[in-house]
Short mmCIF file of N, CA and C in Angstrom, two decimals:
data_model
loop_
_atom_site.label_atom_id
_atom_site.label_comp_id
_atom_site.label_asym_id
_atom_site.label_seq_id
_atom_site.Cartn_x
_atom_site.Cartn_y
_atom_site.Cartn_z
N UNK A 129 -7.51 18.76 26.54
CA UNK A 129 -6.79 18.64 25.10
C UNK A 129 -7.40 18.07 24.23
N UNK A 130 -7.75 16.67 24.29
CA UNK A 130 -8.19 15.85 23.41
C UNK A 130 -9.27 16.54 22.58
N UNK A 131 -10.43 17.00 23.24
CA UNK A 131 -11.68 17.55 22.62
C UNK A 131 -11.27 18.74 22.10
N UNK A 132 -10.52 19.67 22.75
CA UNK A 132 -10.44 20.80 21.85
C UNK A 132 -9.39 20.45 20.76
N UNK A 133 -8.42 19.92 20.47
CA UNK A 133 -7.85 19.50 19.08
C UNK A 133 -8.63 18.54 18.32
N UNK A 134 -9.57 17.89 18.58
CA UNK A 134 -10.33 17.10 17.80
C UNK A 134 -11.52 17.67 17.56
N UNK A 135 -11.95 18.88 18.07
CA UNK A 135 -13.09 19.54 17.56
C UNK A 135 -12.79 20.66 17.03
N UNK A 136 -11.54 21.00 16.50
CA UNK A 136 -11.09 22.22 15.44
C UNK A 136 -11.66 21.74 14.27
N UNK A 137 -12.03 23.13 13.59
CA UNK A 137 -12.79 23.15 12.40
C UNK A 137 -12.26 22.37 11.16
N UNK A 138 -10.84 22.35 11.34
CA UNK A 138 -10.02 21.65 9.97
C UNK A 138 -9.58 20.13 10.64
N UNK A 139 -10.13 19.85 11.52
CA UNK A 139 -9.61 18.26 11.93
C UNK A 139 -10.27 17.22 11.17
N UNK A 140 -11.49 17.48 10.53
CA UNK A 140 -11.91 16.26 9.68
C UNK A 140 -11.09 16.32 8.34
N UNK A 141 -11.02 17.33 7.97
CA UNK A 141 -10.20 17.37 6.50
C UNK A 141 -8.55 16.96 6.75
N UNK A 142 -8.15 17.17 7.95
CA UNK A 142 -6.81 16.59 8.22
C UNK A 142 -6.59 15.04 8.25
N UNK A 143 -7.83 14.41 9.25
CA UNK A 143 -7.91 13.10 9.02
C UNK A 143 -8.29 12.54 8.03
N UNK A 144 -8.94 13.08 7.18
CA UNK A 144 -9.02 12.58 5.55
C UNK A 144 -8.00 12.56 4.98
N UNK A 145 -6.84 13.75 5.10
CA UNK A 145 -5.45 13.51 4.13
C UNK A 145 -4.61 12.56 5.16
N UNK A 146 -4.81 12.48 6.30
CA UNK A 146 -4.03 11.47 6.97
C UNK A 146 -4.33 10.15 6.66
N UNK A 147 -5.51 9.84 5.90
CA UNK A 147 -6.22 8.47 5.93
C UNK A 147 -5.59 8.25 4.39
N UNK A 148 -5.20 8.84 3.69
CA UNK A 148 -4.99 8.40 2.20
C UNK A 148 -3.88 7.07 2.38
N UNK A 149 -4.33 6.22 1.61
CA UNK A 149 -3.87 4.97 1.74
C UNK A 149 -2.10 5.10 1.03
N UNK A 150 -1.89 5.81 0.33
CA UNK A 150 -0.31 6.22 -0.35
C UNK A 150 0.34 6.75 0.78
N UNK A 151 -0.27 7.54 1.44
CA UNK A 151 0.22 8.60 2.41
C UNK A 151 0.66 7.55 3.97
N UNK A 152 -0.27 6.72 4.09
CA UNK A 152 -0.07 6.09 5.22
C UNK A 152 1.12 4.95 4.97
N UNK A 153 1.11 4.41 3.74
CA UNK A 153 2.20 3.53 3.17
C UNK A 153 3.51 4.19 3.33
N UNK A 154 3.49 5.71 2.50
CA UNK A 154 4.66 6.39 2.38
C UNK A 154 5.37 6.57 3.99
N UNK A 155 4.62 6.89 4.87
CA UNK A 155 5.05 7.34 6.22
C UNK A 155 5.46 6.34 6.66
N UNK A 156 4.68 4.81 6.85
CA UNK A 156 5.14 3.91 7.54
C UNK A 156 6.27 3.20 6.90
N UNK A 157 6.31 3.40 5.73
CA UNK A 157 7.67 2.63 5.14
C UNK A 157 8.85 3.40 5.42
N UNK A 158 9.06 4.81 5.21
CA UNK A 158 9.92 5.22 5.70
C UNK A 158 10.56 5.40 7.36
N UNK A 159 9.14 5.28 8.04
CA UNK A 159 9.65 4.81 9.62
C UNK A 159 10.02 3.58 9.72
N UNK A 160 9.67 2.43 9.09
CA UNK A 160 10.01 1.13 9.53
C UNK A 160 11.41 1.00 8.69
N UNK A 161 11.73 1.42 7.63
CA UNK A 161 13.01 1.19 6.68
C UNK A 161 13.99 2.10 6.62
N UNK A 162 13.56 3.50 7.35
CA UNK A 162 14.61 4.42 7.24
C UNK A 162 14.37 5.19 5.69
N UNK A 163 15.03 6.35 5.55
CA UNK A 163 14.91 7.25 4.55
C UNK A 163 15.02 6.66 3.32
N UNK A 164 14.28 7.09 2.28
CA UNK A 164 14.54 6.15 0.73
C UNK A 164 15.50 6.76 -0.13
N UNK A 165 16.29 6.10 -0.44
CA UNK A 165 17.61 6.71 -1.43
C UNK A 165 17.28 7.53 -2.45
N UNK A 166 18.17 8.24 -3.01
CA UNK A 166 17.97 9.24 -4.12
C UNK A 166 18.50 8.35 -5.48
N UNK A 167 18.86 7.19 -4.96
CA UNK A 167 19.15 6.21 -6.38
C UNK A 167 18.02 6.06 -7.14
N UNK A 168 18.36 6.09 -8.31
CA UNK A 168 17.29 5.52 -9.26
C UNK A 168 16.44 4.30 -9.09
N UNK A 169 15.12 4.39 -9.27
CA UNK A 169 14.49 3.28 -8.88
C UNK A 169 13.93 2.81 -7.27
N UNK A 170 14.79 3.55 -6.29
CA UNK A 170 14.60 3.45 -4.90
C UNK A 170 13.07 3.44 -4.58
N UNK A 171 12.63 4.74 -5.18
CA UNK A 171 11.26 5.21 -4.89
C UNK A 171 10.26 3.82 -5.33
N UNK A 172 10.49 3.90 -6.51
CA UNK A 172 9.37 2.80 -7.22
C UNK A 172 9.69 1.32 -6.74
N UNK A 173 10.91 0.72 -6.35
CA UNK A 173 11.08 -0.56 -5.95
C UNK A 173 10.26 -0.34 -4.41
N UNK A 174 10.46 0.44 -3.64
CA UNK A 174 9.63 0.49 -2.19
C UNK A 174 8.10 0.48 -2.31
N UNK A 175 7.50 1.02 -3.45
CA UNK A 175 6.27 1.08 -3.53
C UNK A 175 5.74 0.66 -4.75
N UNK A 176 6.24 -0.73 -5.18
CA UNK A 176 5.92 -1.10 -6.69
C UNK A 176 4.23 -1.40 -7.04
N UNK A 177 3.73 -1.51 -5.99
CA UNK A 177 2.09 -1.51 -6.26
C UNK A 177 1.30 -0.41 -6.45
N UNK A 178 1.91 0.90 -5.98
CA UNK A 178 1.20 2.06 -5.92
C UNK A 178 1.55 2.55 -7.67
N UNK A 179 0.84 3.14 -8.09
CA UNK A 179 1.09 4.17 -9.37
C UNK A 179 1.93 5.36 -9.37
N UNK A 180 2.70 5.76 -10.07
CA UNK A 180 3.20 6.67 -10.31
C UNK A 180 2.34 8.08 -9.80
N UNK A 181 1.38 8.01 -10.18
CA UNK A 181 0.74 9.34 -9.59
C UNK A 181 0.04 9.41 -8.15
N UNK A 182 -0.07 8.00 -7.83
CA UNK A 182 -0.58 7.64 -6.31
C UNK A 182 0.69 8.37 -5.42
N UNK A 183 1.93 7.72 -5.97
CA UNK A 183 3.21 7.96 -5.13
C UNK A 183 3.58 9.59 -5.27
N UNK A 184 3.38 10.05 -6.29
CA UNK A 184 3.64 11.50 -6.67
C UNK A 184 2.54 12.30 -5.44
N UNK A 185 1.40 11.71 -5.61
CA UNK A 185 0.22 12.93 -4.72
C UNK A 185 0.54 12.50 -3.29
N UNK A 186 1.13 11.09 -2.86
CA UNK A 186 1.32 11.23 -1.48
C UNK A 186 2.66 11.95 -0.89
N UNK A 187 3.69 12.01 -1.81
CA UNK A 187 4.63 12.88 -1.70
C UNK A 187 4.22 14.09 -1.30
N UNK A 188 3.38 14.66 -2.35
CA UNK A 188 2.89 16.28 -2.48
C UNK A 188 2.40 16.20 -1.21
N UNK A 189 1.38 15.64 -0.66
CA UNK A 189 0.62 15.79 0.41
C UNK A 189 1.61 15.64 1.72
N UNK A 190 2.34 14.84 1.69
CA UNK A 190 3.30 14.76 2.84
C UNK A 190 4.03 15.69 3.08
N UNK A 191 4.68 16.26 1.83
CA UNK A 191 5.72 17.76 2.02
C UNK A 191 4.74 18.60 2.24
N UNK A 192 3.47 19.02 1.82
CA UNK A 192 2.49 19.93 1.95
C UNK A 192 2.26 20.30 3.50
N UNK A 193 2.08 18.79 4.17
CA UNK A 193 1.79 18.83 5.60
C UNK A 193 2.98 18.86 6.52
N UNK A 194 4.15 18.74 6.10
CA UNK A 194 5.38 18.80 6.74
C UNK A 194 5.73 17.47 7.40
N UNK A 195 5.62 16.41 6.91
CA UNK A 195 5.73 15.07 7.34
C UNK A 195 6.89 14.52 6.40
N UNK A 196 7.36 14.84 5.57
CA UNK A 196 8.53 14.45 4.88
C UNK A 196 9.69 15.63 4.25
N UNK A 197 10.68 15.41 4.38
CA UNK A 197 11.53 16.36 3.93
C UNK A 197 12.30 15.75 2.48
N UNK A 198 12.24 16.45 1.58
CA UNK A 198 12.66 15.97 0.22
C UNK A 198 13.85 16.57 -0.13
N UNK A 199 15.26 16.24 -0.40
CA UNK A 199 16.04 16.88 -0.60
C UNK A 199 16.93 16.28 -1.79
N UNK A 200 16.60 16.82 -3.01
CA UNK A 200 17.08 16.15 -4.32
C UNK A 200 18.77 15.92 -4.43
N UNK A 201 19.40 16.82 -3.46
CA UNK A 201 20.99 16.80 -3.34
C UNK A 201 21.36 15.70 -2.60
N UNK A 202 20.90 15.27 -1.48
CA UNK A 202 21.25 14.52 -0.45
C UNK A 202 21.10 12.97 -0.77
N UNK A 203 22.14 12.13 -0.30
CA UNK A 203 21.97 10.64 -0.69
C UNK A 203 20.44 9.95 -0.25
N UNK A 204 20.21 10.51 0.93
CA UNK A 204 18.72 10.06 1.42
C UNK A 204 17.83 11.12 0.83
N UNK A 205 16.87 10.79 -0.18
CA UNK A 205 16.10 11.83 -0.92
C UNK A 205 15.04 12.08 -0.09
N UNK A 206 14.22 11.20 0.66
CA UNK A 206 12.93 11.36 1.15
C UNK A 206 13.28 10.82 2.64
N UNK A 207 12.86 11.67 3.83
CA UNK A 207 13.41 11.17 5.15
C UNK A 207 11.73 11.79 5.86
N UNK A 208 11.43 11.46 7.12
CA UNK A 208 10.57 11.83 8.07
C UNK A 208 10.99 13.02 8.51
N UNK A 209 10.22 13.84 8.85
CA UNK A 209 10.47 15.06 9.59
C UNK A 209 10.01 14.58 11.00
N UNK A 210 10.15 15.21 12.05
CA UNK A 210 9.58 15.24 13.45
C UNK A 210 8.03 14.88 13.46
N UNK A 211 7.45 15.79 12.63
CA UNK A 211 5.84 15.52 12.58
C UNK A 211 5.82 14.04 11.83
N UNK A 212 6.49 13.76 10.93
CA UNK A 212 6.02 12.18 10.34
C UNK A 212 6.33 11.26 11.21
N UNK A 213 8.05 11.51 11.91
CA UNK A 213 7.86 10.41 12.84
C UNK A 213 6.81 10.05 13.94
N UNK A 214 6.36 11.41 14.54
CA UNK A 214 5.25 11.43 15.33
C UNK A 214 4.03 10.73 14.71
N UNK A 215 3.66 11.24 13.62
CA UNK A 215 2.51 10.44 12.92
C UNK A 215 2.57 9.04 12.70
N UNK A 216 3.65 8.55 12.37
CA UNK A 216 3.89 7.28 12.32
C UNK A 216 3.57 6.39 13.73
N UNK A 217 4.13 7.14 14.78
CA UNK A 217 3.66 6.66 16.21
C UNK A 217 1.92 6.61 16.42
N UNK A 218 1.49 7.44 15.66
CA UNK A 218 -0.01 7.72 15.89
C UNK A 218 -0.85 6.37 15.01
N UNK A 219 -0.29 6.11 13.77
CA UNK A 219 -0.63 5.28 13.00
C UNK A 219 -0.27 3.64 13.74
N UNK A 220 0.93 3.60 14.31
CA UNK A 220 1.08 2.17 15.06
C UNK A 220 -0.13 2.04 15.96
N UNK A 221 -0.28 2.87 16.95
CA UNK A 221 -1.15 3.23 17.86
C UNK A 221 -2.66 2.81 17.67
N UNK A 222 -3.08 3.44 16.43
CA UNK A 222 -4.52 2.81 15.62
C UNK A 222 -4.47 1.45 15.18
N UNK A 223 -3.29 1.09 14.56
CA UNK A 223 -3.57 -0.40 13.90
C UNK A 223 -3.27 -1.24 15.07
N UNK A 224 -2.72 -0.94 16.11
CA UNK A 224 -2.33 -2.11 17.00
C UNK A 224 -3.80 -2.18 17.73
N UNK A 225 -4.61 -1.00 18.25
CA UNK A 225 -5.65 -1.32 18.59
C UNK A 225 -6.87 -1.85 17.80
N UNK A 226 -6.71 -1.78 16.39
CA UNK A 226 -7.75 -2.36 15.51
C UNK A 226 -7.24 -3.78 15.25
N UNK A 227 -6.07 -4.15 15.39
CA UNK A 227 -5.60 -5.72 15.35
C UNK A 227 -6.28 -6.30 16.73
N UNK A 228 -5.63 -5.57 17.48
CA UNK A 228 -6.17 -6.26 19.02
C UNK A 228 -7.87 -6.74 18.89
N UNK A 229 -8.40 -5.69 18.46
CA UNK A 229 -10.07 -5.84 18.76
C UNK A 229 -10.54 -6.32 17.15
N UNK A 230 -9.54 -6.70 16.11
CA UNK A 230 -10.07 -7.58 14.95
C UNK A 230 -10.85 -6.33 14.39
N UNK A 231 -10.76 -5.32 14.16
CA UNK A 231 -11.36 -4.12 13.68
C UNK A 231 -10.92 -3.67 12.43
N UNK A 232 -11.23 -3.48 11.32
CA UNK A 232 -12.70 -3.85 11.09
C UNK A 232 -13.07 -5.18 10.89
N UNK A 233 -12.25 -6.09 10.43
CA UNK A 233 -12.25 -7.35 10.46
C UNK A 233 -10.76 -8.07 10.65
N UNK A 234 -10.79 -9.54 11.01
CA UNK A 234 -9.64 -10.30 11.42
C UNK A 234 -8.51 -10.08 10.48
N UNK A 235 -9.08 -9.96 9.28
CA UNK A 235 -8.02 -10.16 8.08
C UNK A 235 -7.45 -8.68 7.75
N UNK A 236 -7.77 -7.77 8.02
CA UNK A 236 -7.63 -6.36 7.66
C UNK A 236 -6.06 -6.06 7.78
N UNK A 237 -5.54 -5.37 6.64
CA UNK A 237 -4.20 -5.07 6.60
C UNK A 237 -3.93 -3.77 7.52
N UNK A 238 -2.80 -3.38 7.65
CA UNK A 238 -2.26 -2.28 8.21
C UNK A 238 -3.06 -0.90 8.01
N UNK A 239 -2.93 -0.96 6.72
CA UNK A 239 -3.34 0.68 6.07
C UNK A 239 -5.02 0.51 6.31
N UNK A 240 -5.71 -0.62 6.01
CA UNK A 240 -7.36 -0.58 6.40
C UNK A 240 -7.36 -0.32 7.71
N UNK A 241 -6.83 -0.86 8.58
CA UNK A 241 -6.67 -0.92 9.99
C UNK A 241 -6.99 0.80 10.37
N UNK A 242 -5.73 1.06 9.94
CA UNK A 242 -5.66 2.65 10.36
C UNK A 242 -6.32 3.73 9.65
N UNK A 243 -6.70 3.51 8.47
CA UNK A 243 -7.94 4.12 7.73
C UNK A 243 -9.09 4.16 8.57
N UNK A 244 -9.88 2.99 8.95
CA UNK A 244 -10.83 2.81 9.75
C UNK A 244 -11.10 3.48 11.04
N UNK A 245 -9.78 3.35 11.91
CA UNK A 245 -9.55 3.99 13.11
C UNK A 245 -9.62 5.67 12.99
N UNK A 246 -9.08 6.04 12.13
CA UNK A 246 -9.03 7.72 11.74
C UNK A 246 -10.41 8.20 11.22
N UNK A 247 -11.07 7.06 10.55
CA UNK A 247 -12.36 7.35 10.14
C UNK A 247 -13.26 7.37 11.27
N UNK A 248 -12.90 6.57 12.33
CA UNK A 248 -13.80 6.69 13.42
C UNK A 248 -13.60 7.99 14.28
N UNK A 249 -12.41 8.32 14.20
CA UNK A 249 -12.10 9.56 15.04
C UNK A 249 -12.59 10.90 14.33
N UNK A 250 -13.15 10.71 13.21
CA UNK A 250 -13.92 12.19 12.57
C UNK A 250 -15.26 12.05 13.26
N UNK A 251 -15.71 11.16 14.03
CA UNK A 251 -17.09 11.05 14.58
C UNK A 251 -17.09 12.30 15.58
N UNK A 252 -18.21 13.04 15.74
CA UNK A 252 -18.41 14.08 16.81
C UNK A 252 -18.32 13.27 18.06
N UNK A 253 -17.20 13.15 18.77
CA UNK A 253 -17.18 12.26 19.69
C UNK A 253 -17.63 12.70 21.06
N UNK A 254 -17.62 13.97 21.29
CA UNK A 254 -18.45 14.50 22.27
C UNK A 254 -19.92 14.52 22.12
N UNK A 255 -20.41 14.53 21.07
CA UNK A 255 -21.94 14.39 20.77
C UNK A 255 -22.17 13.22 20.77
N UNK A 256 -21.42 12.15 20.64
CA UNK A 256 -21.72 10.70 20.56
C UNK A 256 -21.86 10.23 21.96
N UNK A 257 -20.91 10.64 22.57
CA UNK A 257 -20.93 10.10 23.96
C UNK A 257 -21.77 10.80 24.98
N UNK A 258 -22.10 12.09 24.59
CA UNK A 258 -23.36 12.90 25.33
C UNK A 258 -24.61 12.14 25.12
N UNK A 259 -24.75 11.86 24.02
CA UNK A 259 -26.06 11.09 23.11
C UNK A 259 -26.27 9.83 24.00
N UNK A 260 -25.07 9.24 24.26
CA UNK A 260 -24.95 7.67 24.57
C UNK A 260 -25.42 8.00 26.23
N UNK A 261 -24.83 8.77 26.96
CA UNK A 261 -25.14 8.93 28.19
C UNK A 261 -26.30 9.36 28.56
N UNK A 262 -27.09 10.17 27.40
CA UNK A 262 -28.36 10.21 28.13
C UNK A 262 -29.33 9.56 27.55
N UNK A 263 -28.79 8.30 26.71
CA UNK A 263 -29.56 7.13 26.48
C UNK A 263 -30.45 7.44 25.11
N UNK A 264 -29.79 8.36 24.29
CA UNK A 264 -30.39 8.83 23.28
C UNK A 264 -29.69 8.08 21.96
N UNK A 265 -30.36 7.88 20.88
CA UNK A 265 -29.26 6.95 19.86
C UNK A 265 -28.40 8.27 19.20
N UNK A 266 -27.17 8.11 18.83
CA UNK A 266 -26.16 8.76 18.10
C UNK A 266 -26.01 8.39 16.65
N UNK A 267 -26.37 9.33 15.79
CA UNK A 267 -26.47 8.82 14.50
C UNK A 267 -24.79 9.44 13.48
N UNK A 268 -24.19 8.24 13.51
CA UNK A 268 -22.66 8.90 13.17
C UNK A 268 -22.72 9.53 11.93
N UNK A 269 -21.80 10.25 11.60
CA UNK A 269 -21.69 11.11 10.27
C UNK A 269 -21.28 10.29 9.35
N UNK A 270 -20.17 9.50 9.33
CA UNK A 270 -19.67 8.81 8.30
C UNK A 270 -20.27 7.42 7.83
N UNK A 271 -21.42 7.05 8.41
CA UNK A 271 -21.73 6.02 7.74
C UNK A 271 -21.57 4.46 8.86
N UNK A 272 -20.38 4.86 9.82
CA UNK A 272 -20.36 3.88 10.89
C UNK A 272 -21.46 3.50 11.65
N UNK A 273 -21.70 2.22 12.05
CA UNK A 273 -22.70 1.88 12.91
C UNK A 273 -22.59 2.33 14.25
N UNK A 274 -23.62 2.33 15.05
CA UNK A 274 -23.31 2.78 16.38
C UNK A 274 -22.46 1.95 17.23
N UNK A 275 -22.26 0.77 16.97
CA UNK A 275 -21.38 -0.22 17.56
C UNK A 275 -20.27 0.40 17.41
N UNK A 276 -19.89 0.52 15.92
CA UNK A 276 -18.57 1.38 15.58
C UNK A 276 -17.88 2.27 16.56
N UNK A 277 -19.04 3.13 16.68
CA UNK A 277 -18.61 4.54 16.93
C UNK A 277 -18.66 4.25 18.78
N UNK A 278 -18.93 3.32 19.22
CA UNK A 278 -18.79 3.06 20.67
C UNK A 278 -17.40 2.24 20.71
N UNK A 279 -16.90 2.06 19.59
CA UNK A 279 -15.46 1.56 19.75
C UNK A 279 -14.54 2.42 19.64
N UNK A 280 -14.88 3.57 19.64
CA UNK A 280 -13.69 4.85 19.39
C UNK A 280 -12.53 4.17 20.50
N UNK A 281 -11.38 4.30 19.71
CA UNK A 281 -10.25 3.90 20.79
C UNK A 281 -9.81 5.03 21.33
N UNK A 282 -9.68 5.08 22.78
CA UNK A 282 -9.11 5.99 23.43
C UNK A 282 -7.71 6.37 23.43
N UNK A 283 -6.93 5.45 22.89
CA UNK A 283 -5.72 5.55 22.87
C UNK A 283 -5.31 6.26 21.57
N UNK A 284 -5.84 5.75 20.44
CA UNK A 284 -5.84 6.48 19.25
C UNK A 284 -6.30 7.95 19.33
N UNK A 285 -7.23 8.33 20.06
CA UNK A 285 -7.93 9.40 20.02
C UNK A 285 -6.77 10.31 20.49
N UNK A 286 -6.09 9.72 21.73
CA UNK A 286 -5.35 10.63 22.55
C UNK A 286 -4.09 11.12 21.81
N UNK A 287 -3.53 9.88 21.25
CA UNK A 287 -2.46 9.92 20.15
C UNK A 287 -2.46 10.96 19.10
N UNK A 288 -3.74 10.98 18.70
CA UNK A 288 -4.03 12.01 17.49
C UNK A 288 -4.16 13.33 18.00
N UNK A 289 -4.75 13.69 18.96
CA UNK A 289 -4.71 14.93 19.98
C UNK A 289 -3.62 15.43 20.06
N UNK A 290 -2.64 14.56 20.93
CA UNK A 290 -1.41 14.98 21.20
C UNK A 290 -0.62 15.42 19.94
N UNK A 291 -0.66 14.53 18.82
CA UNK A 291 -0.04 15.01 17.58
C UNK A 291 -0.35 15.99 17.08
N UNK A 292 -1.82 16.62 17.11
CA UNK A 292 -1.96 18.02 16.58
C UNK A 292 -1.57 18.95 17.36
N UNK A 293 -1.59 18.62 19.06
CA UNK A 293 -1.20 19.57 20.02
C UNK A 293 0.32 19.98 19.73
N UNK A 294 0.98 18.90 19.24
CA UNK A 294 2.35 19.14 18.87
C UNK A 294 2.93 19.75 17.80
N UNK A 295 1.98 19.69 16.75
CA UNK A 295 2.24 20.11 15.49
C UNK A 295 1.21 20.65 14.81
N UNK A 296 0.67 22.14 15.34
CA UNK A 296 -0.52 22.70 15.05
C UNK A 296 -0.49 23.23 14.21
N UNK A 297 0.75 23.39 13.25
CA UNK A 297 0.74 23.82 11.52
C UNK A 297 0.13 22.94 10.90
N UNK A 298 -0.16 21.81 11.19
CA UNK A 298 -0.70 20.87 10.23
C UNK A 298 -2.14 21.24 10.09
N UNK A 299 -2.77 21.90 10.74
CA UNK A 299 -4.25 22.26 10.83
C UNK A 299 -4.27 23.46 9.83
N UNK A 300 -3.64 24.11 9.36
CA UNK A 300 -3.45 25.41 8.52
C UNK A 300 -3.16 24.83 7.13
N UNK A 301 -2.60 23.61 7.16
CA UNK A 301 -2.02 23.41 5.89
C UNK A 301 -2.42 22.25 5.19
N UNK A 302 -4.02 21.87 5.05
CA UNK A 302 -4.59 20.81 4.25
C UNK A 302 -5.33 21.35 3.16
N UNK A 303 -5.20 22.59 2.47
CA UNK A 303 -5.78 22.94 1.40
C UNK A 303 -5.59 21.89 0.07
N UNK A 304 -6.40 21.30 -0.16
CA UNK A 304 -6.04 20.26 -1.48
C UNK A 304 -5.69 21.01 -2.79
N UNK A 305 -4.76 20.49 -3.73
CA UNK A 305 -4.13 21.54 -4.78
C UNK A 305 -5.50 21.36 -5.93
N UNK A 306 -6.10 20.19 -6.04
CA UNK A 306 -6.90 20.28 -7.51
C UNK A 306 -8.48 19.67 -6.84
N UNK A 307 -9.44 19.65 -7.56
CA UNK A 307 -10.77 19.32 -7.32
C UNK A 307 -10.63 17.91 -7.17
N UNK A 308 -9.82 17.19 -7.56
CA UNK A 308 -9.74 15.63 -7.36
C UNK A 308 -9.44 15.35 -6.06
N UNK A 309 -8.31 16.27 -5.67
CA UNK A 309 -7.98 16.25 -4.42
C UNK A 309 -8.90 16.49 -3.23
N UNK A 310 -9.63 17.68 -3.83
CA UNK A 310 -10.56 18.13 -2.73
C UNK A 310 -11.33 16.90 -2.48
N UNK A 311 -11.94 16.19 -3.70
CA UNK A 311 -12.91 15.14 -3.39
C UNK A 311 -12.55 14.23 -2.66
N UNK A 312 -11.30 13.93 -2.76
CA UNK A 312 -10.42 12.74 -1.73
C UNK A 312 -10.50 12.96 -0.16
N UNK A 313 -10.33 14.58 -0.02
CA UNK A 313 -10.13 14.99 1.16
C UNK A 313 -11.64 15.23 2.20
N UNK A 314 -12.86 15.45 1.28
CA UNK A 314 -13.71 15.72 1.91
C UNK A 314 -14.30 14.74 3.00
N UNK A 315 -15.04 15.33 4.05
CA UNK A 315 -15.25 14.28 5.20
C UNK A 315 -16.70 13.87 4.54
N UNK A 316 -16.89 12.70 5.13
CA UNK A 316 -18.44 12.13 4.85
C UNK A 316 -19.32 13.15 5.73
N UNK A 317 -20.59 13.32 4.94
CA UNK A 317 -21.51 14.20 5.76
C UNK A 317 -22.74 13.36 6.21
#
């Protein structure tokens, strides 16, 4: 199951979308502190360091991926869907592993840790592992070092694969809306 879901043609694009710092922040904030109120200023106060455009884009991506439900009439305007709640768990698994292994550095924050682990998961893991078993050098596609690729955390890989298995619609809903968005979501070649 793990290799099947992570080898899907759209997985790299999905992981790139899930790696957006503002999306990681949005999903994690709602997971940690509950739905965001409809009261004026609630959204901005929760994300004071994000620009309006970053926040708007994160919400747009989250809605497109089915991670956040936004109801302008309800007292709690933004809340996580089941897919969003499950993704928060994937983020936690990735960050926990990265913190334990001090990856990418001992002082990395939650978002950076999640981004780096997700980036590792874009590696062609089966090919990397086969090359390693055959004693051949593997060339990472995203510029990570061979040592980084060897660190690919099984728990994060399994959590992401299970999440994709449980929410397969995500693999069909990652078309960027603008050329800028397309650049943000491109996988490194």
